[in-house]
Short mmCIF file of C-alpha atoms and ligand atoms in Angstrom, two decimals:
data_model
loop_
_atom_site.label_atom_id
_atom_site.label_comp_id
_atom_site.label_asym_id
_atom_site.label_seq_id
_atom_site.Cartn_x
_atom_site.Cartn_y
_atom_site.Cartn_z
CA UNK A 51 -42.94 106.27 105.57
CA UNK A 52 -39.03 107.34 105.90
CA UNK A 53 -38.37 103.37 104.27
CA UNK A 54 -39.68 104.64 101.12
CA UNK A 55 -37.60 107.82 101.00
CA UNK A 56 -34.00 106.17 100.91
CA UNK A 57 -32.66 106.49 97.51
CA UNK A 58 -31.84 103.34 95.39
CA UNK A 59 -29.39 102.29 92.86
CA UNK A 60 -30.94 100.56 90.09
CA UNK A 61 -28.76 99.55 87.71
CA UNK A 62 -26.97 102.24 85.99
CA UNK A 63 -29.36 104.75 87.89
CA UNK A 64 -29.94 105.97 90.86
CA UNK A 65 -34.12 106.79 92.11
CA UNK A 66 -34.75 109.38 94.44
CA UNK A 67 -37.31 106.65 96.54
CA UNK A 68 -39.07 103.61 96.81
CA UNK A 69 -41.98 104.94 94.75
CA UNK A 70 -42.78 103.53 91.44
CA UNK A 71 -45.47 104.44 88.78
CA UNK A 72 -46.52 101.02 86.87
CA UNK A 73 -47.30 100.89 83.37
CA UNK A 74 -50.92 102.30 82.87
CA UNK A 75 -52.72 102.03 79.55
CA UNK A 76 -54.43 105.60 79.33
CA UNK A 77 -54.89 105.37 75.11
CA UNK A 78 -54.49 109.25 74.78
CA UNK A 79 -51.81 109.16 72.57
CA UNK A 80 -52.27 110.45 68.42
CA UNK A 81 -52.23 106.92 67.03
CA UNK A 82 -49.04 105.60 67.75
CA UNK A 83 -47.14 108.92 68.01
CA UNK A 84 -46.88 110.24 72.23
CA UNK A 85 -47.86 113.69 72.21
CA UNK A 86 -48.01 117.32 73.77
CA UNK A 87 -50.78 116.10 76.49
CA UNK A 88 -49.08 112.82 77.09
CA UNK A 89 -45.84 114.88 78.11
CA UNK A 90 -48.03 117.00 80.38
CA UNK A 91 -49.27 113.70 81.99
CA UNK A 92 -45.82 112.19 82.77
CA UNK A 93 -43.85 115.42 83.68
CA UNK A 94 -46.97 116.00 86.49
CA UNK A 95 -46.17 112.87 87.87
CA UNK A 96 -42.45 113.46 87.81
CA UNK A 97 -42.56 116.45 89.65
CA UNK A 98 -44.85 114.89 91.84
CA UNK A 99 -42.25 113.13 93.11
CA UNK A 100 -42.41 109.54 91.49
CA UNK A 101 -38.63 107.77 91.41
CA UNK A 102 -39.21 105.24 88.92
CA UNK A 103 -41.47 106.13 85.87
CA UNK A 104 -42.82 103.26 84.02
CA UNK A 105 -44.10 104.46 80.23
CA UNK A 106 -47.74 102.71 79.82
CA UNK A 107 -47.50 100.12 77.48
CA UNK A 108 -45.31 100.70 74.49
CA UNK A 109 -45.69 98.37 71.46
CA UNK A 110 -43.04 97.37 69.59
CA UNK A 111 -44.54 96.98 66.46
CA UNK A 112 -47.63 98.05 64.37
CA UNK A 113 -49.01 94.28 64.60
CA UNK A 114 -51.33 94.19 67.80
CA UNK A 115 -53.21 96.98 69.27
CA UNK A 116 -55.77 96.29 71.95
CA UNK A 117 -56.50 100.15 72.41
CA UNK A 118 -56.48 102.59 69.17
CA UNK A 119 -54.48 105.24 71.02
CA UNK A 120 -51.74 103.09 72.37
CA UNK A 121 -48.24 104.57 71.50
CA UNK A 122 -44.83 102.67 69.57
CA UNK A 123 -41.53 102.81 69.77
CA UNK A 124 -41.30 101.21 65.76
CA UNK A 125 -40.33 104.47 63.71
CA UNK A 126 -38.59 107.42 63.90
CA UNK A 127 -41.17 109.82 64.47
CA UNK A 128 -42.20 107.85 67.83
CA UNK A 129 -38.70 108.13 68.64
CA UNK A 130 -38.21 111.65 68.17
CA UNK A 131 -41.75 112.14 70.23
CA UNK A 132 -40.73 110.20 72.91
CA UNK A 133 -37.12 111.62 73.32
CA UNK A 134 -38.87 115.25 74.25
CA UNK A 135 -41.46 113.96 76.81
CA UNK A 136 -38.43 112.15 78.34
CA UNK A 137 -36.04 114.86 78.29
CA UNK A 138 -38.58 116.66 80.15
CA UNK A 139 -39.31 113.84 82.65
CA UNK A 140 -35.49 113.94 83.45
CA UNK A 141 -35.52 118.04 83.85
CA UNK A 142 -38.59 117.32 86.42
CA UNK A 143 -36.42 115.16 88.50
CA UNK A 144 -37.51 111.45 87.52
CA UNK A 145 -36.15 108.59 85.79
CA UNK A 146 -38.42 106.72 82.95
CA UNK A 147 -38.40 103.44 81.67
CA UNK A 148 -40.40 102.06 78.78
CA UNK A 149 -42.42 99.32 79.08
CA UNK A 150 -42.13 96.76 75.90
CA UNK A 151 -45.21 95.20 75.00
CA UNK A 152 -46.54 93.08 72.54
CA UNK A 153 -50.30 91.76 72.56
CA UNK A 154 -49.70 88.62 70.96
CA UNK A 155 -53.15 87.14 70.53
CA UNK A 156 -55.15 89.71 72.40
CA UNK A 157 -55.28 91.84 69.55
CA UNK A 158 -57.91 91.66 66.54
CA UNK A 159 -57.53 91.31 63.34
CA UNK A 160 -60.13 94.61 62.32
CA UNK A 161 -58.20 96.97 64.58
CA UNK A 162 -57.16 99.41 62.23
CA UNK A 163 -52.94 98.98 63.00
CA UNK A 164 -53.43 95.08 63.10
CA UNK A 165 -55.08 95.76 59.61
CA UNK A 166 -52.25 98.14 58.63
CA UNK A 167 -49.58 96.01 59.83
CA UNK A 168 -50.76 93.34 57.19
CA UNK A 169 -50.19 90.35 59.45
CA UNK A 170 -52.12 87.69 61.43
CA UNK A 171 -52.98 88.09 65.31
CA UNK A 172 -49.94 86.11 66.22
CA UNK A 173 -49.61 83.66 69.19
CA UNK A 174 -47.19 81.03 70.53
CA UNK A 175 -50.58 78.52 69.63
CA UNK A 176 -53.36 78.70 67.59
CA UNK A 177 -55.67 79.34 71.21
CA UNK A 178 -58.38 81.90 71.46
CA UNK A 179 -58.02 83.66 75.10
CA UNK A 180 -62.03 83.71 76.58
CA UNK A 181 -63.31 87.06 76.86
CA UNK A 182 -62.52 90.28 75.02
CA UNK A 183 -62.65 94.04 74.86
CA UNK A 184 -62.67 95.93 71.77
CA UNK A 185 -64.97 98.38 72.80
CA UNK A 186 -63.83 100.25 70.25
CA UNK A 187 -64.70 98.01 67.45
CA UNK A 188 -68.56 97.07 65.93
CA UNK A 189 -70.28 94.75 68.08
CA UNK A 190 -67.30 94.67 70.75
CA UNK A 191 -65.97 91.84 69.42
CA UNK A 192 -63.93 89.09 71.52
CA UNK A 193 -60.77 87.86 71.13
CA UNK A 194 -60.25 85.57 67.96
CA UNK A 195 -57.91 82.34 67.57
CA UNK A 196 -54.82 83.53 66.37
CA UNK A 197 -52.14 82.10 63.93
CA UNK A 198 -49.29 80.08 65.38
CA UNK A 199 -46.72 82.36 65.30
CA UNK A 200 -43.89 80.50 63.07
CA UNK A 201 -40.67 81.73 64.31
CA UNK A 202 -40.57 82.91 67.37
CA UNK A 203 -36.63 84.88 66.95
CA UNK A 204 -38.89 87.52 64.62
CA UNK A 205 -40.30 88.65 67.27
CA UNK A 206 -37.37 88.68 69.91
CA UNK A 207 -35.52 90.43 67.49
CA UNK A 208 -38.26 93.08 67.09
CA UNK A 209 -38.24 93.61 70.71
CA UNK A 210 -34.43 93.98 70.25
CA UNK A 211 -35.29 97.27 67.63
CA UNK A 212 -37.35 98.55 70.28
CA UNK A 213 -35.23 98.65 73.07
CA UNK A 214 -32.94 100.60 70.49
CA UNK A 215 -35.25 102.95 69.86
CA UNK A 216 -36.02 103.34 73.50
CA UNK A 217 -32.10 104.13 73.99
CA UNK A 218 -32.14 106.44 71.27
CA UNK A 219 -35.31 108.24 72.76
CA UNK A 220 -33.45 108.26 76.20
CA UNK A 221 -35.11 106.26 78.19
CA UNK A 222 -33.59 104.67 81.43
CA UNK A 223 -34.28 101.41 81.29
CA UNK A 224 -36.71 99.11 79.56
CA UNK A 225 -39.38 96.53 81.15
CA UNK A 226 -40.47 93.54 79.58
CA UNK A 227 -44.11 93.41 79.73
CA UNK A 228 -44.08 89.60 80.98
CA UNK A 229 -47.26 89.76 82.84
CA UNK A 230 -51.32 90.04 82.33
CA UNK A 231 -51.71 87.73 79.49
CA UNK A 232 -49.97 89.06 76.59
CA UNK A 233 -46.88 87.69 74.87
CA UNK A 234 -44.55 86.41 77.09
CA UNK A 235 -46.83 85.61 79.43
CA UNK A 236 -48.73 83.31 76.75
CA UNK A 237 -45.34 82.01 76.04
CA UNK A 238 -44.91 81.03 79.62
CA UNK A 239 -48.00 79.72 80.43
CA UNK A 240 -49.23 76.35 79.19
CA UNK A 241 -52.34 77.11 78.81
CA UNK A 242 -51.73 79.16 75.69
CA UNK A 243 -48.91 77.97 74.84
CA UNK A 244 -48.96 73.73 73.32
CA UNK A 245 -45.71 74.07 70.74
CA UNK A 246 -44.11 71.42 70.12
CA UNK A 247 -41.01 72.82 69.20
CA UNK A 248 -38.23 74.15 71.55
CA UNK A 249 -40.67 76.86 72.38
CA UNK A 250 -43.57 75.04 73.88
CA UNK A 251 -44.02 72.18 76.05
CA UNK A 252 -41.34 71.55 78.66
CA UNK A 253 -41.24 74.64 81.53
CA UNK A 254 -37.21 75.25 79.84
CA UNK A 255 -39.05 75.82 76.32
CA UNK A 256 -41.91 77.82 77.67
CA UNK A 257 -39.57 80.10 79.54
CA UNK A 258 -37.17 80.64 76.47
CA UNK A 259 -39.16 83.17 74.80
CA UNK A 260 -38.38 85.14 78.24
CA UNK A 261 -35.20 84.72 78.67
CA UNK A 262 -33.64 84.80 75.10
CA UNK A 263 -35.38 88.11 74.69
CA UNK A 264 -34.46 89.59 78.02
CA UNK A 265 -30.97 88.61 76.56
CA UNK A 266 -31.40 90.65 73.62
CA UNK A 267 -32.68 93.58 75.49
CA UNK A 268 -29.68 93.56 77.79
CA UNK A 269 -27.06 93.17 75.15
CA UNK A 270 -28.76 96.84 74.03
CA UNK A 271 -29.32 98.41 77.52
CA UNK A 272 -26.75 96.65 80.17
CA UNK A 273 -27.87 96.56 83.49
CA UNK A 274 -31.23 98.70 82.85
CA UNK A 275 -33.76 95.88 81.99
CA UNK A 276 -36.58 94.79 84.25
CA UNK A 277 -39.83 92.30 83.70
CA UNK A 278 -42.88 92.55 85.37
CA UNK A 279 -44.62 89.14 85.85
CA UNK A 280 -47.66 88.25 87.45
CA UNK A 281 -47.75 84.29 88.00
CA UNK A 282 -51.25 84.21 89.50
CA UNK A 283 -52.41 84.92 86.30
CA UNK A 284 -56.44 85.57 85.69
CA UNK A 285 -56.53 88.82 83.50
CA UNK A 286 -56.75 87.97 79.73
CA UNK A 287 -57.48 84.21 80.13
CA UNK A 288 -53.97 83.35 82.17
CA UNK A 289 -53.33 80.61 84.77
CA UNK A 290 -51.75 77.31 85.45
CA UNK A 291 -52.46 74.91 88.64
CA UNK A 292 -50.63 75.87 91.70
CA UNK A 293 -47.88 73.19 91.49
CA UNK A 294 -47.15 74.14 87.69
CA UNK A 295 -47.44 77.75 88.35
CA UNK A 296 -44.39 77.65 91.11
CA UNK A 297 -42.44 74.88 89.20
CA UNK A 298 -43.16 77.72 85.86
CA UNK A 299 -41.86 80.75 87.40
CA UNK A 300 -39.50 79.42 89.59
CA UNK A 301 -37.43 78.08 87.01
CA UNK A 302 -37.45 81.31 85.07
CA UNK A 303 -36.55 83.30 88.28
CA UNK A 304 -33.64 81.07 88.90
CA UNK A 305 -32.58 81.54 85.33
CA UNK A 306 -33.40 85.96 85.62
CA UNK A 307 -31.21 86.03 89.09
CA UNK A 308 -28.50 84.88 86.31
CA UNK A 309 -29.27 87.66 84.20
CA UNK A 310 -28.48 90.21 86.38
CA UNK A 311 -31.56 92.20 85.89
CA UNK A 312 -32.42 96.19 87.79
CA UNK A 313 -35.60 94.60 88.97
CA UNK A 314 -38.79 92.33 88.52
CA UNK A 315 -42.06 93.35 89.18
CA UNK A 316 -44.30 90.77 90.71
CA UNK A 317 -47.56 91.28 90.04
CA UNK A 318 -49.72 89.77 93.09
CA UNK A 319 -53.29 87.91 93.04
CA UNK A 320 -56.40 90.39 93.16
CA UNK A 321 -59.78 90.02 93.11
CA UNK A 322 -60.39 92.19 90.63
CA UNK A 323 -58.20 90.69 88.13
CA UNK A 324 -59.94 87.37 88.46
CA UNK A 325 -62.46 86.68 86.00
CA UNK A 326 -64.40 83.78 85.68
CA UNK A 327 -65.11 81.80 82.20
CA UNK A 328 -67.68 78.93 82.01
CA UNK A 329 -68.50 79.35 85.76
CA UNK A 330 -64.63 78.96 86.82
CA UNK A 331 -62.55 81.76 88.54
CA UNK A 332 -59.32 82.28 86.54
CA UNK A 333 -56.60 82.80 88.83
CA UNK A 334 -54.39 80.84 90.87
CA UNK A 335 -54.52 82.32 94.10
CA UNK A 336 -51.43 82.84 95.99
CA UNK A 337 -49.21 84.91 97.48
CA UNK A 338 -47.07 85.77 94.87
CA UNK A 339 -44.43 87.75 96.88
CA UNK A 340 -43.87 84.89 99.91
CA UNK A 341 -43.53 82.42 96.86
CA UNK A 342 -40.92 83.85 94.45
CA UNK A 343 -39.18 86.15 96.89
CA UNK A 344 -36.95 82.88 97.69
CA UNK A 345 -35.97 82.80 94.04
CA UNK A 346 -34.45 86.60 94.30
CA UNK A 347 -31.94 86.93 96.48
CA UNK A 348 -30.00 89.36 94.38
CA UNK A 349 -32.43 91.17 92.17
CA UNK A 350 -34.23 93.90 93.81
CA UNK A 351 -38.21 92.74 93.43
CA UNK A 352 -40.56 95.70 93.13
CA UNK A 353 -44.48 94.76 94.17
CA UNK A 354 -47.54 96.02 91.96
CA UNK A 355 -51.18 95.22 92.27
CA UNK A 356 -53.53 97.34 95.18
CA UNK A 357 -50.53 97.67 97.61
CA UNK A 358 -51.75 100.22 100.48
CA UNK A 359 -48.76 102.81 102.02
CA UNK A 360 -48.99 100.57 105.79
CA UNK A 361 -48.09 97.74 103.32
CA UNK A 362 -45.40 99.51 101.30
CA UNK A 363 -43.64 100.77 104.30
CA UNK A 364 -43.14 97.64 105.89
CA UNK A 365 -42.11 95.87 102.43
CA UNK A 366 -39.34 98.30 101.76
CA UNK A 367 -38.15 98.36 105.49
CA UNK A 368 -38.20 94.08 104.81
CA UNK A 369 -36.09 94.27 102.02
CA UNK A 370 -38.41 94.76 98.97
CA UNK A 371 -36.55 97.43 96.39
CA UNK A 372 -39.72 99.66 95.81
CA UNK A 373 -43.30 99.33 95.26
CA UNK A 374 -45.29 100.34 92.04
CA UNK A 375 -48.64 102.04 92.46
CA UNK A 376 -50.80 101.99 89.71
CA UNK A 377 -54.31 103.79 90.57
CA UNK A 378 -52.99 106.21 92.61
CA UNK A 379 -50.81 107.37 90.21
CA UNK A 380 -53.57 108.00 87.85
CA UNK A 381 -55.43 110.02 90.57
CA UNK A 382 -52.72 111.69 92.29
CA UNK A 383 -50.48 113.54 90.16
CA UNK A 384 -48.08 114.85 93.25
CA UNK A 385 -48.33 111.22 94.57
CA UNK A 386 -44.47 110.88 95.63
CA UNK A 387 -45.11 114.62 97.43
CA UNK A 388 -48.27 113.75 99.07
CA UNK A 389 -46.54 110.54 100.73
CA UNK A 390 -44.07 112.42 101.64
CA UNK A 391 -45.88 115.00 103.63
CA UNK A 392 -48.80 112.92 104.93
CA UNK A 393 -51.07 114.00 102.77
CA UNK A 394 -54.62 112.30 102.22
CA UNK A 395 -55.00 110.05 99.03
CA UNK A 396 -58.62 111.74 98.26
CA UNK A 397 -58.55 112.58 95.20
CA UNK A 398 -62.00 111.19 93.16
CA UNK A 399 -60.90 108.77 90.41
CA UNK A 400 -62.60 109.58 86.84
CA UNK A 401 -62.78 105.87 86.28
CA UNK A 402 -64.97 106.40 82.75
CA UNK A 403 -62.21 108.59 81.76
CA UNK A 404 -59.65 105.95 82.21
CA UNK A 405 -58.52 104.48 78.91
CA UNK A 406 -60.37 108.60 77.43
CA UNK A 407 -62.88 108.55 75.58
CA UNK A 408 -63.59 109.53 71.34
CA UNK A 409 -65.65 112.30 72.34
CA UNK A 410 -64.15 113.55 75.30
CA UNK A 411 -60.86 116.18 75.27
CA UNK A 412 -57.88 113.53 76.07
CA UNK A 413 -56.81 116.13 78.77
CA UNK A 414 -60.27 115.09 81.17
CA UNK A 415 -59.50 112.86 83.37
CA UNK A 416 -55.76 112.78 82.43
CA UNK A 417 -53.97 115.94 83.04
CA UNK A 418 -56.78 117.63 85.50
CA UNK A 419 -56.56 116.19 88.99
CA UNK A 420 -55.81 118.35 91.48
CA UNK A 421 -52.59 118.77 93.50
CA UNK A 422 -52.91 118.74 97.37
CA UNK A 423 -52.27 121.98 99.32
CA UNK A 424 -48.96 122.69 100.42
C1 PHB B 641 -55.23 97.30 79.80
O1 PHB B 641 -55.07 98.07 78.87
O2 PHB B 641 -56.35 97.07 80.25
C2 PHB B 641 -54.05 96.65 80.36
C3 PHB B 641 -52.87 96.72 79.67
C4 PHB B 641 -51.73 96.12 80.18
C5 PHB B 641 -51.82 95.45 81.37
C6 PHB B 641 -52.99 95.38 82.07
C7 PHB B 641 -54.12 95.98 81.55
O3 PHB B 641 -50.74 94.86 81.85
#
């Protein structure tokens, strides 16, 4: 595993390894605001020897919650919350970025911050994704048709105000949550997305949305902006035929080698994030890595999405930046350390505790899996 233990410049920072935590929606936060238990959870994981920290999903502005306990980055007091967990992330030994997401139309219009926000569900088109899973709300509703989202630049410049924030709190770096089937992605993909303006329709117009807010976010944070796509698509109602899928995403990669980005996360095809609708399986299978990598010559790619250490080893010794586990991070606090010293991944996953629970203390299954022994 010595690959994944070579340090790594990325952008303006430098990680300590190949080892990345991805963005993990675990809803534990106090509303919007992060909190004590929250800071717990990351500051385990730092110490546990994760380089590259990547905040769960962080919206960007009170209009579209999928989960009640998802945290901002919109106001002051998020800021303020945010700057301690990630001074202490940094005195563990990690780096942090924050993941920027917004739902776009998989949000619902009786969650109580989409209420509060006093907006529609926006999307790029007025297109209910399939599916739906508001647990949390009567009935477990499904996702709704949204409202055409009439100028797009409110939004970009919202993500702008959040990668501000996200400097002022002290982040790293910032991702822009392109993948899974919320914003951008629904930008991108024409499925979701049948504007007619210069937002919709061509693959240049349906890649704008991308690109002219990765621009924003760089003129605030430099060198220290990533995306994460995943262009096989399936999870929240996402996919394009093959031959549109590569034409899709390898014009925007062309265009985000320009850019001059730390890294994109490719997000590759899984089983289990392909759902079927109406008797039809969602995704466009591929491999994601062998199809884009061409495209990236210069940005550093990290890969996401059931990745096993064999695999990771051999990536990073071929040339892939760093890797991004996602489950195991949730189960193994002292991930980076049990890599490191060959210790077993056997940790047994709370999977109902996952996203918590209403009734349940937030620290089960969050802050109380076990370290190995030393
Ligand atoms: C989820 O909360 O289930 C979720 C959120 C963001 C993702 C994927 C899944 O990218």
């Amino acid at each position: 595993m010595s690959a994944l233990f070579t340090p790594l410049k990325l952008g303006s920072v430098t990680i300590q390894n190949r080892i990345g935590m991805s963005a993990l929606t675990r809803n534990r936060s106090s509303d919007t605001v992060p909190n004590e238990i929250m800071q717990k959870y990351y500051v385990q994981r730092a110490a546990g020897g994760i380089g590259l920290i990547v905040s769960e999903g962080v919206l960007i502005t009170r209009q579209g919650t999928e989960w009640p306990q998802a945290p901002g980055i919109w106001d002051k007091s998020q800021v303020a919350a945010w700057k301690t967990i990630i001074d202490a992330v940094h005195e563990a030994g990690s780096k942090i970025y924050c993941q920027l997401w917004h739902l776009g139309r998989v949000s619902h219009p009786q969650a109580p911050e989409q209420i509060a926000a006093g907006v529609p569900v926006y999307a790029p088109s007025a297109i209910s994704a399939r599916g739906g899973k508001f647990r949390f709300l009567p009935g477990s509703p499904g996702y709704v048709t949204p409202t055409e989202l009439p100028d797009p630049t409110v939004i970009i410049a919202q993500f702008k105000q959040a990668a501000v924030n996200a400097k002022e709190a002290g982040f790293d770096g910032v991702e822009l949550h392109g993948a899974n089937g919320y914003l951008v992605h629904q930008f991108l993909d024409s499925t979701s997305n049948k504007r007619t303006d210069k937002w919709g329709g061509s693959i240049e117009n349906r890649a704008r949305f991308a690109l002219e807010t990765l621009k924003v976010l760089i003129e605030v944070y430099g060198p220290d902006v990533a995306i994460k796509l995943s262009p096989a698509g399936g999870y929240n109602d996402m996919g394009m035929p093959l031959e549109e899928t590569i034409e899709t995403y390898g014009y925007l990669l062309r265009e985000v080698e320009k850019l001059g980005l730390s890294y994109v996360a490719l997000v590759r095809y899984s089983d289990v994030q392909n759902p079927e609708y109406d008797g039809v399986k969602r995704s466009t299978k591929h491999d994601v890595v062998a199809t884009f990598r061409p495209f990236l010559t210069k940005t550093p790619i990290f890969v996401n999405a059931g990745v096993t250490l064999a695999e990771a080893d051999e990536m990073v010794s071929n040339g892939i930046a760093g890797v991004f586990f996602g489950f195991n991070s949730i189960v193994h606090p002292d991930l980076g350390k049990r890599i490191q010293n060959g210790k077993a991944l056997d940790n047994v996953p709370n999977i109902q505790l996952f996203y918590g629970h209403p009734d349940v203390d937030p620290a089960i299954g969050y802050v109380d899996y076990p370290e190995a022994v030393y």
